JSON list of C-alpha atoms in Angstrom, two decimals:
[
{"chain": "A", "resi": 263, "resn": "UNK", "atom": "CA", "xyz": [-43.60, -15.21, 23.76]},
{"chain": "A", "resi": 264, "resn": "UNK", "atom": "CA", "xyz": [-40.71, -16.52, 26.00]},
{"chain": "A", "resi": 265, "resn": "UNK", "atom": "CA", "xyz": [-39.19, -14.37, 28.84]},
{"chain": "A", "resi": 266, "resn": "UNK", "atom": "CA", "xyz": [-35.93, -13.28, 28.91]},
{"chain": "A", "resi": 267, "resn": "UNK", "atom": "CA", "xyz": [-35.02, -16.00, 30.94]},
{"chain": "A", "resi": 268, "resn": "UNK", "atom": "CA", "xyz": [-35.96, -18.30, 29.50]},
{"chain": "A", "resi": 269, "resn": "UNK", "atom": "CA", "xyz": [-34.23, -17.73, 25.83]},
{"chain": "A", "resi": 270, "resn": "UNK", "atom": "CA", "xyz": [-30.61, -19.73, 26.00]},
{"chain": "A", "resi": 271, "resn": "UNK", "atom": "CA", "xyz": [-27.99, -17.99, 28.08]},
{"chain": "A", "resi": 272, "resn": "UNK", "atom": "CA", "xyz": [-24.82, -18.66, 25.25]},
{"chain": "A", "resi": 273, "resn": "UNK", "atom": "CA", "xyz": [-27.25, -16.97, 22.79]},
{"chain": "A", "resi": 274, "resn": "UNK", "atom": "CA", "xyz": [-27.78, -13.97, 25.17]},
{"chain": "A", "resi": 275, "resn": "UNK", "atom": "CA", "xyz": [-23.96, -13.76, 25.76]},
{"chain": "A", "resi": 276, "resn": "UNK", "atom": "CA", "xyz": [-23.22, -14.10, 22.08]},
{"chain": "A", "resi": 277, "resn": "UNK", "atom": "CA", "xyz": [-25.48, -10.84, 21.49]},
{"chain": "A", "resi": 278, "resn": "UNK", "atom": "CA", "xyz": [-24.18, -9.27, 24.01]},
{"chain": "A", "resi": 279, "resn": "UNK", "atom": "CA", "xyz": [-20.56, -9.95, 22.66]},
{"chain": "A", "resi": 280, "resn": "UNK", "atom": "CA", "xyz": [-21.69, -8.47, 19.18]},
{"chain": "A", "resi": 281, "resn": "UNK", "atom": "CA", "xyz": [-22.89, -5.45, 20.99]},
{"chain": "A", "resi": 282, "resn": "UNK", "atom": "CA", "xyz": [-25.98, -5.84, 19.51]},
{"chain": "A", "resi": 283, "resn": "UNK", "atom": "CA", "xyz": [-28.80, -3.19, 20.60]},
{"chain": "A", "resi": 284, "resn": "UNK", "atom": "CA", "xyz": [-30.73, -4.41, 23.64]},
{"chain": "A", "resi": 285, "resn": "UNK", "atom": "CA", "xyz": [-34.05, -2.43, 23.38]},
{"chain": "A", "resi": 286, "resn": "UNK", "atom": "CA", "xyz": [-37.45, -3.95, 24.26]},
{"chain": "A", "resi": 287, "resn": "UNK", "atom": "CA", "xyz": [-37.40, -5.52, 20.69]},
{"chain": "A", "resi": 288, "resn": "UNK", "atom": "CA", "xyz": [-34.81, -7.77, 20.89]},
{"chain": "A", "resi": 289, "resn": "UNK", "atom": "CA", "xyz": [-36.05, -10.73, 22.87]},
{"chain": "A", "resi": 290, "resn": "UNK", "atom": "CA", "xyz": [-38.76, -10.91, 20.05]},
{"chain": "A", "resi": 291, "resn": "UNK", "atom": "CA", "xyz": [-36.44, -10.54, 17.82]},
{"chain": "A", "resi": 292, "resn": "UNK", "atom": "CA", "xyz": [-34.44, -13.54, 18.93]},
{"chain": "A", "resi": 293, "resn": "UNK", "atom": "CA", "xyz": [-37.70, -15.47, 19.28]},
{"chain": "A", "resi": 294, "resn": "UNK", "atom": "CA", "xyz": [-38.71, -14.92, 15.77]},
{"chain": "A", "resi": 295, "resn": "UNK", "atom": "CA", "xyz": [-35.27, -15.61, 14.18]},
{"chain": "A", "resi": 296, "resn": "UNK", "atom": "CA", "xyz": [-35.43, -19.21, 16.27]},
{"chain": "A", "resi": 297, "resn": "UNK", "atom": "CA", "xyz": [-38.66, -20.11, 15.67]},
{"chain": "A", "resi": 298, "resn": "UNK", "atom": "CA", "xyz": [-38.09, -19.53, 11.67]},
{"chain": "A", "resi": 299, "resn": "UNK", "atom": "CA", "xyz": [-34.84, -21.33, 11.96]},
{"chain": "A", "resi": 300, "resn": "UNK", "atom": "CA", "xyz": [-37.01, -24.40, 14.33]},
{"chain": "A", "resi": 301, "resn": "UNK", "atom": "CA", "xyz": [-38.94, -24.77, 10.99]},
{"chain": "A", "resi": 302, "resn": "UNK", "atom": "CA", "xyz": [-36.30, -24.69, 8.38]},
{"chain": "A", "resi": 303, "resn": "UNK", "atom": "CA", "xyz": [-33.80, -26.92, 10.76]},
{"chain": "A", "resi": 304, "resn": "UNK", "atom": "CA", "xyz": [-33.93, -30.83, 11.97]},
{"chain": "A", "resi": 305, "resn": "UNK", "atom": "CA", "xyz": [-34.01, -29.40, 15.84]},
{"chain": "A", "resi": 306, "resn": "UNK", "atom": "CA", "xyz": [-33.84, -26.81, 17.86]},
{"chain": "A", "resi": 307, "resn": "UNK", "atom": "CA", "xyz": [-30.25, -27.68, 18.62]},
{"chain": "A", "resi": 308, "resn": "UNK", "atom": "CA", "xyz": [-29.50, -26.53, 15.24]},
{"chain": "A", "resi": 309, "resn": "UNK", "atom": "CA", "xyz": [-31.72, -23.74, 15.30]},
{"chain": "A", "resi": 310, "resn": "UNK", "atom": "CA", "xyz": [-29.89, -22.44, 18.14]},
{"chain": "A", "resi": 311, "resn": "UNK", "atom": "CA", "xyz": [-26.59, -23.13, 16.62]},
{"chain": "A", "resi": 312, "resn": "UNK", "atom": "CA", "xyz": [-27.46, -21.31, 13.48]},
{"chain": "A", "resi": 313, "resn": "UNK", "atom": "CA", "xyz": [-28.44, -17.74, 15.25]},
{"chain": "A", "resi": 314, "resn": "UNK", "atom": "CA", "xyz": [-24.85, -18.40, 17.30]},
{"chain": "A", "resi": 315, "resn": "UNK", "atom": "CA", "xyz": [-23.11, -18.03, 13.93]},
{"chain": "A", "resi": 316, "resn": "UNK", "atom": "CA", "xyz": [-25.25, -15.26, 12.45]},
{"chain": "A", "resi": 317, "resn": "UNK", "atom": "CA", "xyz": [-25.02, -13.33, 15.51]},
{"chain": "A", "resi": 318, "resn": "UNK", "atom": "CA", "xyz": [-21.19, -13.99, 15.70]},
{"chain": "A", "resi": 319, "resn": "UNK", "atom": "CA", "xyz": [-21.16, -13.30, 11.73]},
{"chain": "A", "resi": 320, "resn": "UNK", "atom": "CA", "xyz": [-22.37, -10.21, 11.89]},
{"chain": "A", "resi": 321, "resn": "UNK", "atom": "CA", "xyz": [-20.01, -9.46, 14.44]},
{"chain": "A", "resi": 322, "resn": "UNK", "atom": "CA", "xyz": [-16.81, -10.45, 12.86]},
{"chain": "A", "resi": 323, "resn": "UNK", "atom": "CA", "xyz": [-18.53, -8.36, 9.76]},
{"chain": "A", "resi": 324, "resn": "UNK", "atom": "CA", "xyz": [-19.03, -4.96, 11.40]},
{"chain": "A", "resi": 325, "resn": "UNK", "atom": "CA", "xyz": [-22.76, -5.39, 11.49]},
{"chain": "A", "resi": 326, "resn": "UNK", "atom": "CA", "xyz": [-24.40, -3.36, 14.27]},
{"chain": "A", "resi": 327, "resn": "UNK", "atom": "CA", "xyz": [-28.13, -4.39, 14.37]},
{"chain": "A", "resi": 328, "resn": "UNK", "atom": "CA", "xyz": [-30.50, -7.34, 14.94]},
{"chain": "A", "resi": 329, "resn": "UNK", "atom": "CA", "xyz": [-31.68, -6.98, 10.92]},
{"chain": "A", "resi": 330, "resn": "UNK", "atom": "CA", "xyz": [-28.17, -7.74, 9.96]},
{"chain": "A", "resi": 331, "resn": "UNK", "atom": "CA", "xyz": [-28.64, -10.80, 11.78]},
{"chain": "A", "resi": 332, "resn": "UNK", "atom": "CA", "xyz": [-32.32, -11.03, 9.76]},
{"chain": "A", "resi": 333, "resn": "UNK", "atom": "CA", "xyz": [-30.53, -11.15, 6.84]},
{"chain": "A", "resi": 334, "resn": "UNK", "atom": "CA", "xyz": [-27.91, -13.39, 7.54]},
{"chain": "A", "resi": 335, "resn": "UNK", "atom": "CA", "xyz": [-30.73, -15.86, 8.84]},
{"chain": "A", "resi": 336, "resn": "UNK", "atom": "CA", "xyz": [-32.84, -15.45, 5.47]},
{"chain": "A", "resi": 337, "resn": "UNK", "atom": "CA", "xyz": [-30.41, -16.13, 3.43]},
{"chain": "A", "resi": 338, "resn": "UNK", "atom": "CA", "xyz": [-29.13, -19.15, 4.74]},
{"chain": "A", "resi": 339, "resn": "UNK", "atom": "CA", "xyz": [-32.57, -20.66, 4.89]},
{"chain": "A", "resi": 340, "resn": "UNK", "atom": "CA", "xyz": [-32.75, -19.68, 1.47]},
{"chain": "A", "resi": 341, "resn": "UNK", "atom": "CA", "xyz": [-30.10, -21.61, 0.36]},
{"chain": "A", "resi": 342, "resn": "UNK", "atom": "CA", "xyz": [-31.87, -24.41, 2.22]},
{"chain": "A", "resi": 343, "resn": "UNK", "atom": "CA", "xyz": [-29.25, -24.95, 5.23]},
{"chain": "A", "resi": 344, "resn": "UNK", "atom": "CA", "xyz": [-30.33, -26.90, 7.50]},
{"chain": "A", "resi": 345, "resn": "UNK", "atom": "CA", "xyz": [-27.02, -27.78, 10.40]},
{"chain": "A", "resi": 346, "resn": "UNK", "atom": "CA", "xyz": [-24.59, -25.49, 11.66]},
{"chain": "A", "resi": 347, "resn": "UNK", "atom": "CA", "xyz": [-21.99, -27.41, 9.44]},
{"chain": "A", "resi": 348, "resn": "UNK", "atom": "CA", "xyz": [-23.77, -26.60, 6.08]},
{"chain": "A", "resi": 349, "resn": "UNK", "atom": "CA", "xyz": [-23.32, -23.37, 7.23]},
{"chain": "A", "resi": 350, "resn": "UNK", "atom": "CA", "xyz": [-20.42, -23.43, 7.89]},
{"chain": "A", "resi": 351, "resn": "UNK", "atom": "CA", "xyz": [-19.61, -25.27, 4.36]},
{"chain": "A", "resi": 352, "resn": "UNK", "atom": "CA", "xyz": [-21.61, -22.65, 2.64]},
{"chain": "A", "resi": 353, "resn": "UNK", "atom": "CA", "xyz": [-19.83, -19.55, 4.57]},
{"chain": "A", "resi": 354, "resn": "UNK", "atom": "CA", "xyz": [-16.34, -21.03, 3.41]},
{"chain": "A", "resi": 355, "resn": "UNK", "atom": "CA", "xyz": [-16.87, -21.86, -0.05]},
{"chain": "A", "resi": 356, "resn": "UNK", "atom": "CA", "xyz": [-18.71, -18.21, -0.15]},
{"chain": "A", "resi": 357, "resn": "UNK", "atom": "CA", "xyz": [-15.35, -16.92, 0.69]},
{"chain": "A", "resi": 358, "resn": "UNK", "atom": "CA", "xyz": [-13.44, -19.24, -2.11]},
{"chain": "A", "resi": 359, "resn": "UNK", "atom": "CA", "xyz": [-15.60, -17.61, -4.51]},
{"chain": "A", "resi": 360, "resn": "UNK", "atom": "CA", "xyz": [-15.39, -14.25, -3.60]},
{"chain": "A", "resi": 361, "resn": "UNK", "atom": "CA", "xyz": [-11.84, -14.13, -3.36]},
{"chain": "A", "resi": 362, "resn": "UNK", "atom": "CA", "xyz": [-11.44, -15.14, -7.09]},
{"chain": "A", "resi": 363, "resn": "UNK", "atom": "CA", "xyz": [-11.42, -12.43, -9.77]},
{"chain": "A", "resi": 364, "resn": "UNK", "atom": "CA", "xyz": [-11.42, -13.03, -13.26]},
{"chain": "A", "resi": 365, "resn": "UNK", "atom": "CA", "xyz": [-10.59, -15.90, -15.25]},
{"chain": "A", "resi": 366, "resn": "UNK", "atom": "CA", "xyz": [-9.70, -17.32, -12.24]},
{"chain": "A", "resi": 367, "resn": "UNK", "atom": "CA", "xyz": [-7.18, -15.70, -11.10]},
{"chain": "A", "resi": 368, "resn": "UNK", "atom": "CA", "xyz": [-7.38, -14.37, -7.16]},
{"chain": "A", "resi": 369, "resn": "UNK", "atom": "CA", "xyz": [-7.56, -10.83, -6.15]},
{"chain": "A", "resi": 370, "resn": "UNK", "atom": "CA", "xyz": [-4.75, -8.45, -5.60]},
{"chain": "A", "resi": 371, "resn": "UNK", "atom": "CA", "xyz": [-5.72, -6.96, -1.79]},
{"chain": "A", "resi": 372, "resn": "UNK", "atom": "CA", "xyz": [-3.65, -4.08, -0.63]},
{"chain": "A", "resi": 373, "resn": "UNK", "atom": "CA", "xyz": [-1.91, -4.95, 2.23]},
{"chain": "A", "resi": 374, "resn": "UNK", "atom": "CA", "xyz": [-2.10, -2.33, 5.17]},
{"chain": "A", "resi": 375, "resn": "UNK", "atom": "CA", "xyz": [-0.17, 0.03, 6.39]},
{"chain": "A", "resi": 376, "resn": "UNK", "atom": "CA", "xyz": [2.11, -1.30, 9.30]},
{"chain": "A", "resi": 377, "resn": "UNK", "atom": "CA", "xyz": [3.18, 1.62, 11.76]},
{"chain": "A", "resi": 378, "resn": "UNK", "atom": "CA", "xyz": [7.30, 0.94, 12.17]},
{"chain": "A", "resi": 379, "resn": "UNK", "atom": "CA", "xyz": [8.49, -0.80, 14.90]},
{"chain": "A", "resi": 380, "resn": "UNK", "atom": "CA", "xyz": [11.23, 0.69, 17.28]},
{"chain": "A", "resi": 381, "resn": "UNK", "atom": "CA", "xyz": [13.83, -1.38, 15.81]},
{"chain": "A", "resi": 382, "resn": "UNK", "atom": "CA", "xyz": [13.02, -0.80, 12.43]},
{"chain": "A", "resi": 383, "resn": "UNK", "atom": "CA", "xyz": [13.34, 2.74, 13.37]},
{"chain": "A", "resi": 384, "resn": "UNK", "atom": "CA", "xyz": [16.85, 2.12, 14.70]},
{"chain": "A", "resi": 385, "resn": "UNK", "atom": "CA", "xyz": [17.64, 0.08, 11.62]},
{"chain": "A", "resi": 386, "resn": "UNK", "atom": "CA", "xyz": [17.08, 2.73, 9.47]},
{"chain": "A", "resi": 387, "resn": "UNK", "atom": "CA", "xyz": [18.54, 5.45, 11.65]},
{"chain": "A", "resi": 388, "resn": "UNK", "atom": "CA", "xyz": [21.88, 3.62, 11.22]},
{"chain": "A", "resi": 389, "resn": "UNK", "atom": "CA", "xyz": [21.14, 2.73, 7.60]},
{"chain": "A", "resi": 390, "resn": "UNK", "atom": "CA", "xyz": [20.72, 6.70, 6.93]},
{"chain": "A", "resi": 391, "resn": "UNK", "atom": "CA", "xyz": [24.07, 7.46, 9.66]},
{"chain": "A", "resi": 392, "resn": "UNK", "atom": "CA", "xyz": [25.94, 5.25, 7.23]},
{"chain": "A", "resi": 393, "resn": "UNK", "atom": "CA", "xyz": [25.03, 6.82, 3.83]},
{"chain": "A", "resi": 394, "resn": "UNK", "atom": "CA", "xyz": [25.09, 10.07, 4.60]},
{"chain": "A", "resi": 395, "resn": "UNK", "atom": "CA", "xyz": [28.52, 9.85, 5.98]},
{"chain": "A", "resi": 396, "resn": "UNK", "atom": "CA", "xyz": [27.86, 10.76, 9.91]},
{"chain": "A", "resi": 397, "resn": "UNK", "atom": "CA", "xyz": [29.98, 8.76, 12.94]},
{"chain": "A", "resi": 398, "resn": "UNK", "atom": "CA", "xyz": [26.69, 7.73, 14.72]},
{"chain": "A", "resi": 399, "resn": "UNK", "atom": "CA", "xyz": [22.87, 8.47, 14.87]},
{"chain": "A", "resi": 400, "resn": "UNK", "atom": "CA", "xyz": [23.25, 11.57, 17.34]},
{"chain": "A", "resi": 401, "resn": "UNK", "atom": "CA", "xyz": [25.97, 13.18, 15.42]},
{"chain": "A", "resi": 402, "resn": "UNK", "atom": "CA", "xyz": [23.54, 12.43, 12.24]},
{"chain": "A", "resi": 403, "resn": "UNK", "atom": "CA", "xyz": [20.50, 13.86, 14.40]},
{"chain": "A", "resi": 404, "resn": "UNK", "atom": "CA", "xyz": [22.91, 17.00, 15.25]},
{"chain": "A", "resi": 405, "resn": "UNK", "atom": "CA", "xyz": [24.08, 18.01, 11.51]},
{"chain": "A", "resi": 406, "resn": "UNK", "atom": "CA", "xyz": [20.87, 17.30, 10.10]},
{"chain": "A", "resi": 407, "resn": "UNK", "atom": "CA", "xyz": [19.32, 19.95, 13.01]},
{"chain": "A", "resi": 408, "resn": "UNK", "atom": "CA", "xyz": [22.41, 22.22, 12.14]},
{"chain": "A", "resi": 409, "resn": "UNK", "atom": "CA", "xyz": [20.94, 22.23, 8.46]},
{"chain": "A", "resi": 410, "resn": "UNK", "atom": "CA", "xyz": [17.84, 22.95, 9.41]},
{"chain": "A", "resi": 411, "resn": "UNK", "atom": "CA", "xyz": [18.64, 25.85, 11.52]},
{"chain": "A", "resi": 412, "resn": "UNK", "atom": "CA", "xyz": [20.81, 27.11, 8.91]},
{"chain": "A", "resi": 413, "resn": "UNK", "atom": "CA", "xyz": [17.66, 26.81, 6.00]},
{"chain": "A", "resi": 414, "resn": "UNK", "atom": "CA", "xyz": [15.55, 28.67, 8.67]},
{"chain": "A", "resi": 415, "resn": "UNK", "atom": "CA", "xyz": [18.20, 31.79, 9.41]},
{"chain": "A", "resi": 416, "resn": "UNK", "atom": "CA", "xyz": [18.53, 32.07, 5.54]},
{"chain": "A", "resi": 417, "resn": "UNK", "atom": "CA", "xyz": [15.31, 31.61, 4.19]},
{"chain": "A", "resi": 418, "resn": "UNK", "atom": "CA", "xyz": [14.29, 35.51, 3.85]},
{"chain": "A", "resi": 419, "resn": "UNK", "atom": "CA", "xyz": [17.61, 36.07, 1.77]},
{"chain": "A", "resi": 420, "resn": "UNK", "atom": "CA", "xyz": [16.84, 32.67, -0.02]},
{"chain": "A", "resi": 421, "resn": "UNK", "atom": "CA", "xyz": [13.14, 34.21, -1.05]},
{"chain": "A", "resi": 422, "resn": "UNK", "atom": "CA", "xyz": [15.04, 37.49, -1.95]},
{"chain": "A", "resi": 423, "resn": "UNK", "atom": "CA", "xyz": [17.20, 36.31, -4.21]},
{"chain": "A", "resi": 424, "resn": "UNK", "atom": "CA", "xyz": [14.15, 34.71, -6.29]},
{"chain": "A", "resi": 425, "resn": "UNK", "atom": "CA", "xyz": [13.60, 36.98, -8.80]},
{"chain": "A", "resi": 426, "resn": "UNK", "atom": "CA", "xyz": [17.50, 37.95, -9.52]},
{"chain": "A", "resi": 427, "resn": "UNK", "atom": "CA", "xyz": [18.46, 33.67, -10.13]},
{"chain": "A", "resi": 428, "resn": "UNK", "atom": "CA", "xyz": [15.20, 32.36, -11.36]},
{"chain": "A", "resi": 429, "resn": "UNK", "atom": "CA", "xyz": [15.48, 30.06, -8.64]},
{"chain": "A", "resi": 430, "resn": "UNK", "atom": "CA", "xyz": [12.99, 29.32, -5.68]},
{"chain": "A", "resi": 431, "resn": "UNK", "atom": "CA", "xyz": [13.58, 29.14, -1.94]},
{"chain": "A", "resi": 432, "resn": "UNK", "atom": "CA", "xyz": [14.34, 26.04, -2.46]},
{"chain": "A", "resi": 433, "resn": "UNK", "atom": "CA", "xyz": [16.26, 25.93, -5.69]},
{"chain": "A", "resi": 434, "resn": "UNK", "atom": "CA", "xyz": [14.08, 24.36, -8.06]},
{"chain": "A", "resi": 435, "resn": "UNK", "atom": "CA", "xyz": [13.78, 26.74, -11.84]},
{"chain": "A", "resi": 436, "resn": "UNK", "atom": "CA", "xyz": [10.81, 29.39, -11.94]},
{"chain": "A", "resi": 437, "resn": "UNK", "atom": "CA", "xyz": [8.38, 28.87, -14.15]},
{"chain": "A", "resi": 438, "resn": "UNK", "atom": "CA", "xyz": [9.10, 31.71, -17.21]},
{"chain": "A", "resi": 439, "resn": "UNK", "atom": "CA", "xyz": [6.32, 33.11, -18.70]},
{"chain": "A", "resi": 440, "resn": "UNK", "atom": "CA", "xyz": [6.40, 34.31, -22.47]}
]
């Protein structure tokens, strides 16, 4: 069983970095997952390499314990990987693959939601002050609050009114039942 100390300090820093749990389990854990990678590699160079990118694999995706980083390990020695750079290969053609759907062709992914910058803001501020007929956005920001005010004082005469037009508050036709 090696100490603490004496386990390499990039490999430490890379669990670390993953925020990896640090109970009293994980320096055996680390010792296990390099001495099965010191037997399935050429060196311990590699071996050492190869829990660097599981570790920083399961950080990049959103794994939270040391068995993610099991299971990255197993399968890699699995697919009998022996360097860093056939995992790397293997992680990057994994990717081609996935990202194909079928017959070929790749997947559609939803692209997310981008919150609006201040000047797209402005841009469409001025966009709206145009077609709606207003000098400039504060007269715009003015008539519009005008409205609104005006909605609000006649809203109880508005819901009045309901039953005698067929109308809602807010103008669409009642449903008529027969």
């Amino acid at each position: 069983m090696i100490d603490k100390e004496k386990i390499n300090p990039q490999i430490l820093k890379e669990w670390t970095a993953a925020k990896l749990p640090k109970n009293k389990y994980f320096v055996g854990d680390i010792n296990s997952y390099l001495s099965s990678l010191e037997v399935a590699t050429k060196s311990n160079l590699e071996a050492r390499k190869i829990l660097i990118l599981a570790i920083r694999a399961t950080k990049s995706e959103g794994g939270h314990t040391s068995a993610y980083v099991k299971n990255k390990i197993e399968n890699w020695v699995a697919n009998n990987l022996k360097t860093a750079a056939e995992v790397g290969q293997y992680v990057e053609d994994s990717q081609k693959i996935q990202s194909k759907g079928r017959y070929g062709q790749p997947i559609k992914q939803e692209s997310k939601i981008l919150a609006p910058t201040s000047d797209e803001i402005k841009q469409q501020n001025e966009r709206w002050t145009k077609e709606l007929g207003y000098e400039n956005v504060e007269a715009m920001a003015k008539g519009t609050h005008d409205i609104l005010i005006n909605l609000r004082k006649t809203r109880q005469e508005r819901l009045a009114n309901k039953p005698k037009t067929g109308l809602t508050a807010n103008g669409n036709q009642v449903l008529k039942r027969f």
